[in-house]
Short mmCIF file of C-alpha atoms and ligand atoms in Angstrom, two decimals:
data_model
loop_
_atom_site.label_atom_id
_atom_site.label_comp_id
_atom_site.label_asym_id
_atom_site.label_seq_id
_atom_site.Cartn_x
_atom_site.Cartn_y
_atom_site.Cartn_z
CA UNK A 1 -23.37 10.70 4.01
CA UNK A 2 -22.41 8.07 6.50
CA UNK A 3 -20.84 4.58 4.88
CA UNK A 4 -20.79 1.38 6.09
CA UNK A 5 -17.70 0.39 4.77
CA UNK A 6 -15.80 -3.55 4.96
CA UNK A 7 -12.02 -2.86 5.41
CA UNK A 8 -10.50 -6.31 4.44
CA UNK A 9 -6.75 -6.36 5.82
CA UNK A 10 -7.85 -3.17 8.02
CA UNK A 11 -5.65 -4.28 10.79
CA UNK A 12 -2.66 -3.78 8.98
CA UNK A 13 -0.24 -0.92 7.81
CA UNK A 14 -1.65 0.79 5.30
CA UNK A 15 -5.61 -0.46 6.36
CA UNK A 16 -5.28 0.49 9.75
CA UNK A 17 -4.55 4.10 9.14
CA UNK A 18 -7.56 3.76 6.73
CA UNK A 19 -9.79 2.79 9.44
CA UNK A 20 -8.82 5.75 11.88
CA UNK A 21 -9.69 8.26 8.88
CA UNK A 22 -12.89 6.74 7.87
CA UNK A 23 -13.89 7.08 11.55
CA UNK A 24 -12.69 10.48 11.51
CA UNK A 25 -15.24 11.40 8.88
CA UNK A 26 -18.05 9.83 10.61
CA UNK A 27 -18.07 6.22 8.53
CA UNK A 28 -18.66 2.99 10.26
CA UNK A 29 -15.86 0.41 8.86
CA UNK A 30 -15.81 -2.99 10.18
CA UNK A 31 -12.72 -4.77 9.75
CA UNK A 32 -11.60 -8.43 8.24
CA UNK A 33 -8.41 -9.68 8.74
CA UNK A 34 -7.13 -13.03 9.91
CA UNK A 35 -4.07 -11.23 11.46
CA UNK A 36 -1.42 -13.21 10.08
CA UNK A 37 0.58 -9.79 9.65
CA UNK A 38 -1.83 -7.88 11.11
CA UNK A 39 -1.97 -6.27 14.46
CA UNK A 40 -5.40 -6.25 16.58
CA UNK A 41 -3.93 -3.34 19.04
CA UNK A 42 -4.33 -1.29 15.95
CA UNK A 43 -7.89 -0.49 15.50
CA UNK A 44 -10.84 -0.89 17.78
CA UNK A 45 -11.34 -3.87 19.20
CA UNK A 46 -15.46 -3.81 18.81
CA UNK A 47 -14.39 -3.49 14.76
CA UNK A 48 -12.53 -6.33 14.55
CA UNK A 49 -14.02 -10.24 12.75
CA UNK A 50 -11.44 -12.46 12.28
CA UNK A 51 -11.91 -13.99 9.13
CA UNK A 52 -9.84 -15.34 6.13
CA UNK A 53 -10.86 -15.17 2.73
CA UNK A 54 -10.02 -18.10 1.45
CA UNK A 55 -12.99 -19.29 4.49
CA UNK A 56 -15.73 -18.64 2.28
CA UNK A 57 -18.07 -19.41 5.07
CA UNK A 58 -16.46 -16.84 7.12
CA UNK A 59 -16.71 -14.18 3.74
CA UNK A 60 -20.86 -14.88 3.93
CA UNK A 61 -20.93 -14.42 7.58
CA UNK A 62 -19.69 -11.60 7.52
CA UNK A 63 -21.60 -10.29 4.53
CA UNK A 64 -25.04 -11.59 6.38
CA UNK A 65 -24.19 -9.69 9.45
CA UNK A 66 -24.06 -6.60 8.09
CA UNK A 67 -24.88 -4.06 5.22
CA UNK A 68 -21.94 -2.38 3.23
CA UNK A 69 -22.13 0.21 1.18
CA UNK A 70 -18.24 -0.33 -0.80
CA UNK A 71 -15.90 -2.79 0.22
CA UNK A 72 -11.90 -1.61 0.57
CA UNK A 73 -9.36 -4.14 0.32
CA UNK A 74 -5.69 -3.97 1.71
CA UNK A 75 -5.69 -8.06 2.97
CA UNK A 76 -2.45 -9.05 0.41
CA UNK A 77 1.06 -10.48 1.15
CA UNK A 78 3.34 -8.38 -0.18
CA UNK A 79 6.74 -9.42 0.19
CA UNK A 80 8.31 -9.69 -3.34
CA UNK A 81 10.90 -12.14 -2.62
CA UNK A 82 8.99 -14.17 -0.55
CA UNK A 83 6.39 -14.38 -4.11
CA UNK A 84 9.32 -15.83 -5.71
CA UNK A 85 9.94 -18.61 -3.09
CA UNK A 86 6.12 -19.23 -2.37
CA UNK A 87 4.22 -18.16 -5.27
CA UNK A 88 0.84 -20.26 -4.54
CA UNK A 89 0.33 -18.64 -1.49
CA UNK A 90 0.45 -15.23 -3.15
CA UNK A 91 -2.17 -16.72 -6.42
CA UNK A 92 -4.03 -18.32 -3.33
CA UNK A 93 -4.13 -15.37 -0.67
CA UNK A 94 -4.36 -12.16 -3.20
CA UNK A 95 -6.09 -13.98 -6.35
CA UNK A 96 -8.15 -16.57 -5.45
CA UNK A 97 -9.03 -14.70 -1.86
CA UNK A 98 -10.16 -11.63 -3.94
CA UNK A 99 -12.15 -13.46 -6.33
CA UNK A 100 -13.83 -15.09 -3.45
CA UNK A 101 -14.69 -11.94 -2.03
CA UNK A 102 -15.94 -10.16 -5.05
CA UNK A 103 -18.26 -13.46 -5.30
CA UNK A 104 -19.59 -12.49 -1.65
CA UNK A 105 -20.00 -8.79 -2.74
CA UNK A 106 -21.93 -9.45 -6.29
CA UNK A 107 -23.82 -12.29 -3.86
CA UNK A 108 -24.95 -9.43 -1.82
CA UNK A 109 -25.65 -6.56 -3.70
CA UNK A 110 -22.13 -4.57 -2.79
CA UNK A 111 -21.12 -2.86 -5.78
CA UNK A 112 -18.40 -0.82 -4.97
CA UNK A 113 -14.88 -1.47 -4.57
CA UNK A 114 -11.76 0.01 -3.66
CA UNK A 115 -8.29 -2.17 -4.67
CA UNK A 116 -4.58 -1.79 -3.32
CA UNK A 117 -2.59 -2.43 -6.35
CA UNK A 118 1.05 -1.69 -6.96
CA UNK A 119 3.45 0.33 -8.68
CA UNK A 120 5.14 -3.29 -8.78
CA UNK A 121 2.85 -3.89 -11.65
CA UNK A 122 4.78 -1.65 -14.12
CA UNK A 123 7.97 -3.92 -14.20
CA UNK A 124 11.27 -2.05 -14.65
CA UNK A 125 9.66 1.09 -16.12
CA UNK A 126 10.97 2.51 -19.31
CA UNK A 127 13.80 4.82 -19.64
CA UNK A 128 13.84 4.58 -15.59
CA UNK A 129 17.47 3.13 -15.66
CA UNK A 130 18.93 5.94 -16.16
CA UNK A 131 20.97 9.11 -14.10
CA UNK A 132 19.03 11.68 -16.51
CA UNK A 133 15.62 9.74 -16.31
CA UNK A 134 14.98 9.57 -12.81
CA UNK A 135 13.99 13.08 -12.63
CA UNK A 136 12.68 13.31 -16.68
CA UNK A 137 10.70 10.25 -16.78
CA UNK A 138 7.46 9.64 -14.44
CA UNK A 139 5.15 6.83 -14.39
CA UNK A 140 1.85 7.26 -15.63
CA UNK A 141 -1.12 4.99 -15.71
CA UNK A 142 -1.00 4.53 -19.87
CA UNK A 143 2.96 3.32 -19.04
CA UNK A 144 3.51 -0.66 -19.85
CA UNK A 145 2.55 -2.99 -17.53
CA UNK A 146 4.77 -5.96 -16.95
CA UNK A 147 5.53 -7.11 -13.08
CA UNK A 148 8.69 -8.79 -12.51
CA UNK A 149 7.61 -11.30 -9.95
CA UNK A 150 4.48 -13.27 -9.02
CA UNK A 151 3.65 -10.74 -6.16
CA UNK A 152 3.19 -7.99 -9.13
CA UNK A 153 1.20 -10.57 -11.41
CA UNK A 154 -1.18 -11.39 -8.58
CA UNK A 155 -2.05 -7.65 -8.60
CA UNK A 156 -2.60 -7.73 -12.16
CA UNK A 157 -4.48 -10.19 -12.38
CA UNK A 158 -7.29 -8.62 -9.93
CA UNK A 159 -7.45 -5.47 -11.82
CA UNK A 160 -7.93 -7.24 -15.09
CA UNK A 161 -10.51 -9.05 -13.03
CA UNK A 162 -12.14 -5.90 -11.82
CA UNK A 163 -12.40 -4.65 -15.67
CA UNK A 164 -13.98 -7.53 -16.63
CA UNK A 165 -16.74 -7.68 -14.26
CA UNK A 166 -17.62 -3.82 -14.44
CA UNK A 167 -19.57 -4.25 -17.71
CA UNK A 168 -20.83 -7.75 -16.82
CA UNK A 169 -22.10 -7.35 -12.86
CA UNK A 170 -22.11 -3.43 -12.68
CA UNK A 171 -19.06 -3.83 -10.45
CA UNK A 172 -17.65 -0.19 -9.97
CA UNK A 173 -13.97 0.13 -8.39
CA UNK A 174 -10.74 2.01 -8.10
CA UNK A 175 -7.64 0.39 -8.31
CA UNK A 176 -4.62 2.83 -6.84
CA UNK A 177 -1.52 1.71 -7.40
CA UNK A 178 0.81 3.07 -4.74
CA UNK A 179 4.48 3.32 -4.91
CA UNK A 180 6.35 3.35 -1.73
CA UNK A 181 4.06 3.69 1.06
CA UNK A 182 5.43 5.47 4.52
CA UNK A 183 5.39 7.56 7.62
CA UNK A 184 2.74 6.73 10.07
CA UNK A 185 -0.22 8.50 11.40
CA UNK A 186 1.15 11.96 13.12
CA UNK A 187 -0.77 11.05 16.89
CA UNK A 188 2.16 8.12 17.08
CA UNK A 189 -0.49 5.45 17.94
CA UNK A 190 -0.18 3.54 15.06
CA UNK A 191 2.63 2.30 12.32
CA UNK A 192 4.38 0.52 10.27
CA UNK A 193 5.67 -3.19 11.87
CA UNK A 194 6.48 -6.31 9.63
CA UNK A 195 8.15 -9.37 10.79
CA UNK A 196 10.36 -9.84 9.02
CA UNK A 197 11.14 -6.16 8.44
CA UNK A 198 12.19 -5.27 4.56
CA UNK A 199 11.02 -2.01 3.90
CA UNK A 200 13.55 0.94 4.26
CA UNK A 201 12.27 3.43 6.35
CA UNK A 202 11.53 1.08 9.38
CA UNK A 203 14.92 -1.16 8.55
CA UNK A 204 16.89 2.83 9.01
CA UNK A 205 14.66 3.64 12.15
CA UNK A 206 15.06 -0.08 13.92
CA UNK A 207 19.34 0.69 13.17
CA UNK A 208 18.77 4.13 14.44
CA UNK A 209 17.69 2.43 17.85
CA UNK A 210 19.52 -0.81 18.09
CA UNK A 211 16.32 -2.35 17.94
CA UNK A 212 17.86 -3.73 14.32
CA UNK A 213 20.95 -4.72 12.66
CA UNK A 214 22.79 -2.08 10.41
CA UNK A 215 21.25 -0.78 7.55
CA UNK A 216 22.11 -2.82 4.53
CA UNK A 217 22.06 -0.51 1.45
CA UNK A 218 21.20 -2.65 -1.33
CA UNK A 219 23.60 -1.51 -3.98
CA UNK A 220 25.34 1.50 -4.65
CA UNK A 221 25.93 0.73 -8.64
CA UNK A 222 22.95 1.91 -10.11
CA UNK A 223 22.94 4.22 -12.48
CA UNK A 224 21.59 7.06 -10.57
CA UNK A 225 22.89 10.18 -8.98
CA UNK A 226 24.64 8.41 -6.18
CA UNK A 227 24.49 4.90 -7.48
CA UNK A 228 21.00 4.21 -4.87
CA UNK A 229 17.71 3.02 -5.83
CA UNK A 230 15.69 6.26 -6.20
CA UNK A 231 11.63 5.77 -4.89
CA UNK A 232 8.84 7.25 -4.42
CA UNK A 233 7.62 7.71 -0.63
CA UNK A 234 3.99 8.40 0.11
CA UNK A 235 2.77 8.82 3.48
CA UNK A 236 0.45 6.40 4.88
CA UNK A 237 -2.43 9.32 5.32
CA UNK A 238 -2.20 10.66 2.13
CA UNK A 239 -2.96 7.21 0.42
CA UNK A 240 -6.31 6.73 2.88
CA UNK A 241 -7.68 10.56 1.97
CA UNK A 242 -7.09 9.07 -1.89
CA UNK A 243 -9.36 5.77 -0.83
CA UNK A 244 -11.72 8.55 0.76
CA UNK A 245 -11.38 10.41 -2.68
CA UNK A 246 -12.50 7.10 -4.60
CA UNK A 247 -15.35 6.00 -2.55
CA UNK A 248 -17.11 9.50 -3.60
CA UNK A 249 -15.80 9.16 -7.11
CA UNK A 250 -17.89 5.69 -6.76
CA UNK A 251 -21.03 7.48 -6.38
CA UNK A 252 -21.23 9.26 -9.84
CA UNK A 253 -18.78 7.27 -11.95
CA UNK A 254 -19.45 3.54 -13.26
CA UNK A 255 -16.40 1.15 -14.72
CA UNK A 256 -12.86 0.00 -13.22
CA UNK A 257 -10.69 3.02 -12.62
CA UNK A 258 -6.69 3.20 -12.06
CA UNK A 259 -4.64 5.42 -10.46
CA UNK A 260 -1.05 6.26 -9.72
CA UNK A 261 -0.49 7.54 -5.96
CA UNK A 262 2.93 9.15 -4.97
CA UNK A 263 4.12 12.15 -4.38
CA UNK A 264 6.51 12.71 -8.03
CA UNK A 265 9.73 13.30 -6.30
CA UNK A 266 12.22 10.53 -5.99
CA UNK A 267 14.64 9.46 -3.44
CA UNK A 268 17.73 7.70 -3.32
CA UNK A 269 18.34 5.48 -0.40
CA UNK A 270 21.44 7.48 0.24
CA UNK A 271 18.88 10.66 0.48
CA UNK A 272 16.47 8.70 2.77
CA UNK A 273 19.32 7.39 5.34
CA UNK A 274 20.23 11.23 5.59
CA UNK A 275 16.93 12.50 6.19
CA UNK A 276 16.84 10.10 8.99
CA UNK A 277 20.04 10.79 10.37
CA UNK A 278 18.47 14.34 10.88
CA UNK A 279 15.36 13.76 11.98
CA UNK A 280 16.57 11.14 14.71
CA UNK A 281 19.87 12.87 15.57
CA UNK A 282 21.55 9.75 15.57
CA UNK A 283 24.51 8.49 13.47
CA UNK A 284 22.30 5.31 11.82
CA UNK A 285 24.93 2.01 11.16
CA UNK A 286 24.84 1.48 7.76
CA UNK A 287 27.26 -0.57 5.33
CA UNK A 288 26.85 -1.31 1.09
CA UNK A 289 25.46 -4.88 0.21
CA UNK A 290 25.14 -6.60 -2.96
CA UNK A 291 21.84 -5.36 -5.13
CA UNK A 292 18.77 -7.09 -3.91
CA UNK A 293 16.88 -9.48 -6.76
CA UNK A 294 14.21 -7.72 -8.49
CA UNK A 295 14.92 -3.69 -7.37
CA UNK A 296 14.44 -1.27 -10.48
CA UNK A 297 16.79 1.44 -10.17
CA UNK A 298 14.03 4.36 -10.42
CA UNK A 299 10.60 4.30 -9.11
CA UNK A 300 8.40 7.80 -9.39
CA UNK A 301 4.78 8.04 -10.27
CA UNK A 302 3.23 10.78 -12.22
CA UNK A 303 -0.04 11.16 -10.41
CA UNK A 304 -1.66 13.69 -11.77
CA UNK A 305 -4.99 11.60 -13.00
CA UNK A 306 -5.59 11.20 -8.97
CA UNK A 307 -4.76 14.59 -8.72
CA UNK A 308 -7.37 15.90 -11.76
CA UNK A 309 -9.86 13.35 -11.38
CA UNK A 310 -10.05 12.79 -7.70
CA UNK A 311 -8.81 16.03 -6.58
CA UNK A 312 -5.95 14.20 -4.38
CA UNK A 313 -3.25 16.46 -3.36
CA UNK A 314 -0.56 14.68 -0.96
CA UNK A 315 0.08 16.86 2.15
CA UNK A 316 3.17 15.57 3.28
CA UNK A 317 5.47 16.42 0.53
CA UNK A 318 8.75 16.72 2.64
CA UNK A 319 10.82 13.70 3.44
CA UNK A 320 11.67 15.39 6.87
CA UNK A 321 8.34 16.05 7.58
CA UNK A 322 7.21 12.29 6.50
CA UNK A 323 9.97 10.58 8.57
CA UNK A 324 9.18 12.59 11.50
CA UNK A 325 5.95 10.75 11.73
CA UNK A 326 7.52 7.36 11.07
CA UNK A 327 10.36 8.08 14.05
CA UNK A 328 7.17 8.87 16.52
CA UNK A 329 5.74 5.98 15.95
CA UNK A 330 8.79 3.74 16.27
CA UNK A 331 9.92 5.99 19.47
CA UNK A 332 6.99 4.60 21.21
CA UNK A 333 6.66 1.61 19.12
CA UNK A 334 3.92 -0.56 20.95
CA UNK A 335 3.17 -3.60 18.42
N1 UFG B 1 16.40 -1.04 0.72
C1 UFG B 1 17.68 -1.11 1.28
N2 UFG B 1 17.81 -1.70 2.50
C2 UFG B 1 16.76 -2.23 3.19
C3 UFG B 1 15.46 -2.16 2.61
C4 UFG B 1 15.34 -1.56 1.38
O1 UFG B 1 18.65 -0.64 0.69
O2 UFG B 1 16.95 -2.78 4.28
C5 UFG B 1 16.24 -0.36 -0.57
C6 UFG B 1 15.66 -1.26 -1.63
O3 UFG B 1 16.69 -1.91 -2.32
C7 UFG B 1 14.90 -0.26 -2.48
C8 UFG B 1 14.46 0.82 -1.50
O4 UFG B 1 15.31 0.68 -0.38
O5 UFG B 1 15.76 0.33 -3.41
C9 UFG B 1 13.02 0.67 -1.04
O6 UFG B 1 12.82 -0.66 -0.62
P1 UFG B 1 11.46 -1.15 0.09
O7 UFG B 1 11.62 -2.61 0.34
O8 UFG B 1 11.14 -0.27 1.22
O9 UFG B 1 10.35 -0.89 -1.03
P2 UFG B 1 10.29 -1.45 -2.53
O10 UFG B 1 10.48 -0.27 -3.41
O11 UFG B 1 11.14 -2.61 -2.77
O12 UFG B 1 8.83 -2.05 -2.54
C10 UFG B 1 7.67 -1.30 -2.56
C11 UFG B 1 6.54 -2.08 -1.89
C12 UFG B 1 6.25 -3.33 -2.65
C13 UFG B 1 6.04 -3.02 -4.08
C14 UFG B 1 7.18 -2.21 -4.66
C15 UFG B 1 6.91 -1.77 -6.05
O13 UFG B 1 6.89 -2.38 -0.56
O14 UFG B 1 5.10 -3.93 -2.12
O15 UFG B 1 7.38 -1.05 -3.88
O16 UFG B 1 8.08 -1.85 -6.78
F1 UFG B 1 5.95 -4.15 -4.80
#
């Protein structure tokens, strides 16, 4: 059946490729987003209300203008560096904004809730230091949690929140904690832009046009097969069919629910720089700089709860194939 369906942050990254594959299954989402890293060219205009949820008044109006079904919530900063410098913001935008808008949903009736938590939360995972463990050792859901900066804690926080108000409002949700999102929707129309840019994929693609300085590898002394931070890359698509996934899981199941997203193969930043090399045909600039504060060395989720449970199974499982979509978009880059 149809869902009316609040997309808070849906005009960036990750929630605008959300949008364009709820309306692809025939649901009506209306997005909030105050566009401070957002993009309005992104999603329909007619589906945009500017709004900021720390503006509670703006929260209610939207709430009073409309009648959602499940509320899915992307709005976050999520720079982990910048969390270090400017930690308030991060408690004030992604903890205090969320509680403000699970007020506004229990206020209305809206019981259903889909969270975009982190694979930040697990801290420098366990035996993932290691050449041998980046291939051995996956992250699963029952794996420590311990964030290593404020933007991790703020994440943590909400799910803990979310827990706690399942049994005492009937609150149902699904918190997926992705690892390293990527790629962009394969039409080209929309993608990944940040200002600043940090992320990898986009920082290789902006060198591979002179659009961007040189790729700055962030150390090459980790102990890993070439001395690179290995990840976890998940396209963009893949993570909205999961958030599809949950909002049906919603119907039958009750509680606070976590799970991994990523694809369980890791890549080095070394492997990533190649793939793009390929895909783009271009020799990308690139030189070795000292380790950036806060990196683990090995990032790779086991996701096989999503994959059981929701019946998730992530269709682009190539790197080639995933950067191909990311170099479309920033071909014809046009926000
Ligand atoms: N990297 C570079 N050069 C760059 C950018 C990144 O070498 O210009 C390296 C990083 O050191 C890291 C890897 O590429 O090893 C990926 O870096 P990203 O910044 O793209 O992604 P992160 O793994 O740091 O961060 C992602 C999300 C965060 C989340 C984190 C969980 O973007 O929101 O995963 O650990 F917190």
């Amino acid at each position: 059946a149809s869902m009316n369906v609040l997309v808070c942050g849906g005009a960036g990254y990750i929630g605008s490729h959300m949008v364009k594959v709820l309306q692809e299954h025939g649901h009506n989402p209306v997005v909030f987003d105050n566009l401070s890293t957002g993009h309005a060219e992104s999603i329909p205009e007619e589906m945009l209300v500017r709004g900021d949820l720390r503006d509670i008044s703006s929260l209610r109006r939207v709430f009073a203008e409309h009648s959602f079904d499940a509320v899915m919530h992307f709005a976050a900063r999520s720079i982990v560096a910048e969390s270090v410098e400017k930690p308030a913001e991060y408690y004030e935008n992604n903890v205090a904004g969320t509680l403000n808008l699970l007020n506004a949903m229990m206020e209305e009736g809206v019981r259903r809730f889909v969270f975009s938590s982190t694979a930040a939360v697990y801290g420098n995972p366990l035996g993932g230091d290691g050449a041998a463990a980046s291939s051995a050792r996956l992250i699963d859901e029952e794996h420590s949690v311990a964030p290593l900066n404020p933007y991790g804690r703020t994440k943590l926080h909400v799910e803990q929140a979310l827990r706690d108000f399942a049994p005492a409002y009937g609150l149902r949700s699904v918190s997926l904690r992705y690892f390293n999102a990527a790629g962009a929707d394969p039409s080209g129309e929309i993608g990944e832009s940040h200002e600043p840019e940090t992320h990898l994929i986009p920082n290789i693609l902006r060198a591979a046009l002179g659009t961007g300085p040189a790729l700055h590898i962030f150390g090459d002394d980790y102990d890993t097969p070439d001395g690179t931070c290995v990840r976890d890359y998940i396209h963009v698509n893949d993570l909205a069919d999961a958030h599809l996934r949950a909002l049906g899981f919603m119907q039958e199941e009750r509680g606070a629910h976590v799970f991994n997203l990523g694809n369980g193969k890791g890549f080095s930043v070394r492997e990533v720089l190649a793939a793009a090399c390929e895909v783009t045909g271009k020799s990308i600039p690139h030189e070795v700089s000292p380790r950036r504060s806060g990196d683990a060395a090995v990032l790779v989720a086991d996701s096989a709860k999503a994959r059981r449970v929701l019946g998730w199974q992530p269709r682009y499982v190539d790197l080639r194939e995933l950067m191909e979509t990311a170099w479309r978009w920033h071909g014809a880059q046009r926000y």
